[in-house]
Each structure stands twice: as C-alpha cells, then as structure tokens.
C-alpha angles and dihedrals in degrees: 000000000000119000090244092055090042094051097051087044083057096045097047095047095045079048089056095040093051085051086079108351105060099160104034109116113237123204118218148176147188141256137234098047139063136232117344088004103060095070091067089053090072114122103253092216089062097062086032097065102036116046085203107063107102120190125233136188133195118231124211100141113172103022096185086064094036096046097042113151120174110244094017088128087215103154098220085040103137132178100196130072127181142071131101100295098054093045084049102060088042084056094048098043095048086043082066108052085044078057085061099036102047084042099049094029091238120148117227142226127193092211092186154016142131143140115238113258084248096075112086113296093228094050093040091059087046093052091050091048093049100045093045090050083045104057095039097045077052091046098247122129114215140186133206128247108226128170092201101223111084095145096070095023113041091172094067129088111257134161101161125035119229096193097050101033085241154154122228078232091201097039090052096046096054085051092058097036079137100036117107110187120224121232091265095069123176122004126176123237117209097182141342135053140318130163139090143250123283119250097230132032111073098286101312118158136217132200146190148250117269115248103054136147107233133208115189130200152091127320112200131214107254098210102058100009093233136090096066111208122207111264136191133202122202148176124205122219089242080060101251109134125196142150131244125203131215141062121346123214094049116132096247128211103239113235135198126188 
C-alpha cells in the first residue's frame, strides 16, 4: 500500500487502541516501500505524539537466497549466502534503519527474517548468524519467522518443529552464536511478561506476548567480549522466536502484534 494509506491506517487504529488500551506499546510501520525501508516511511507525528509506538521491518534480503525452492526455474535462484559482498549489503541496509532510529529515538524491531530449508544447510545457519548479530549489535530485538513445519515442508522457514517439539537444534544455535546460557537453563512461563529494554529510543521499552517459552541468560558484547547484557529468549505461541536484550526483573507492557 501507498505511504499516505498506510499513514491514515496507522493514525485511525492507534486511535482505537488508545480508546481502551493508553500504555500498550504498538508496533508500526510505514508504506510505500518494502523491507528495511519501510520503517523510515513511518509518519513522524504518529511516534511524536505517542512515546509508545515502536517501529518494525521485515527482512528477506536477498530473496533469491531466502526463497530458494529447488526446481523453481527462476534464473537468479541461488542456494548459498555469505562472503564480503552479502554481509556487506546486510551492513549497509541495517546501517540505514539505526540512522532512523538514532535520529527519530525510536526503538526498533526487526518483526521478521529467515532463508527456506532448502538453501544449503551450511549457508542457511550463517545467514541466520549474521542477520541476528547484526540487529543486536544495532539494538534491535528481533524475532524469527518460522512456519513450524519443516519435516513435511523443507522449503519453508522453520526454526522450531511443531510435530516433534523440537528445535531446529542448528538453526537455534546460530541464532545464539553470542548467547551464553545461565545454570538455570529453560523455565516455562504460563502467563505474564518477559522481555528487555531496547537499546535506542530514550528508554522505551518493549515486551513481550504472553505464552512464551522463555531461556534466560547472559548476552555477551561481541566486541570485547565483556559487559554482558540481560537477554531473553523467547518463543511465541505463533512459533517466531527471537531475543531481547536489557535489564531483567522490570514489570513489561505486554504487547501483541
């Protein structure tokens, strides 16, 4: 849709949502453009004047990599990701959406990504790596787009397996390449919030759905591999998984998309 439909979409449901819901935190973002773009088409009045509107984007990039299907006969089709030049252009493209958000104070989720597990296996588990480091060492959370059901469907994007209870053990552990878990391990989580605070934006907070299964334990800088932050992570009961970073114990907003 256009920027100015999506604009006065935006404007109108935040208008509902504030009727009976004044403090949730609402995600948005803008028309006209796709991807990592999109994020910078958001109407500046909206987050202006409402500290809780965060803005998200959807990453695909390159789609000839992420949609890869075996037999398509797409000419560009490829099956490999990595090297210089494509971390480059992820670089380059998230460089520009911590440009909008540094310059507009709005924190920043990355809503969804993923490669088909029809792309090498090895080049699927890098891609994964690469986007997730890039967003957090970006301050964005992010969570992963997963359909869930990878044994019948290998062409689909899934990171957790909803007929075997199941990790997509390779998948998960390149998501966490920086991700140290703490003793306590794995607890499960029948109601209420869990989640951290964003690493841009003045302070705002984001939180999660309720129903989620949650990891806790210690993300550390990747630079200098010191100054562990708190880090969450999580899986939604529509099966995205994601981490978000900042300080544990605080009361959360509960957010839905």
């Amino acid at each position: 849709m256009s920027k100015p439909v999506v604009d006065k979409i935006n404007c109108d449901v935040l208008a509902i949502i504030r009727e009976s819901n004044p403090d949730r935190y609402v995600l948005a973002t803008g028309g006209g453009k796709k991807s990592y773009e999109s994020i910078s088409q958001l109407c500046q009045s909206l987050f202006e004047s409402d500290p809780k509107v965060l803005g998200w984007f959807h990453y695909y990039n390159p789609f000839p990599f992420t949609k890869f299907t075996p037999g398509s006969g797409k000419p560009n089709a490829r099956h490999t990701w990595g090297g210089a030049k494509d971390e480059a252009l992820v670089r380059h493209h998230f460089d520009e959406v911590k440009a909008w958000s540094d310059a507009n104070g709005v924190p920043v989720l990355l809503g969804e990504f993923g490669a088909n597990g029809t792309c090498e296996q090895a080049s699927r588990e890098k891609y994964h790596s690469f986007i997730a480091r890039a967003a957090l060492s970006r301050g964005f959370a992010f969570t992963v787009w997963c359909d869930g059901f990878g044994e019948d469907a290998p062409e689909k994007k899934s990171v957790h397996l909803r007929k075997a209870g199941a990790w997509d053990e390779p998948i998960r552990d390149a998501l966490l390449a920086t991700f140290e878990p703490e003793p306590q391990g794995i607890g499960a989580v029948a109601s209420g919030a869990a989640g951290g605070k964003s690493g841009s934006g003045g302070g705002r907070k984001m939180g999660v759905a309720n129903e989620v299964e949650v990891i806790r334990g210690r993300l550390v800088n990747m630079k200098a591999k010191s100054d562990p932050l708190d880090a969450t992570l999580v899986r939604w009961d529509n099966g995205k998984v994601g981490i978000l970073v900042g300080e544990q114990g605080q009361e959360q907003e509960q957010e839905q998309e």
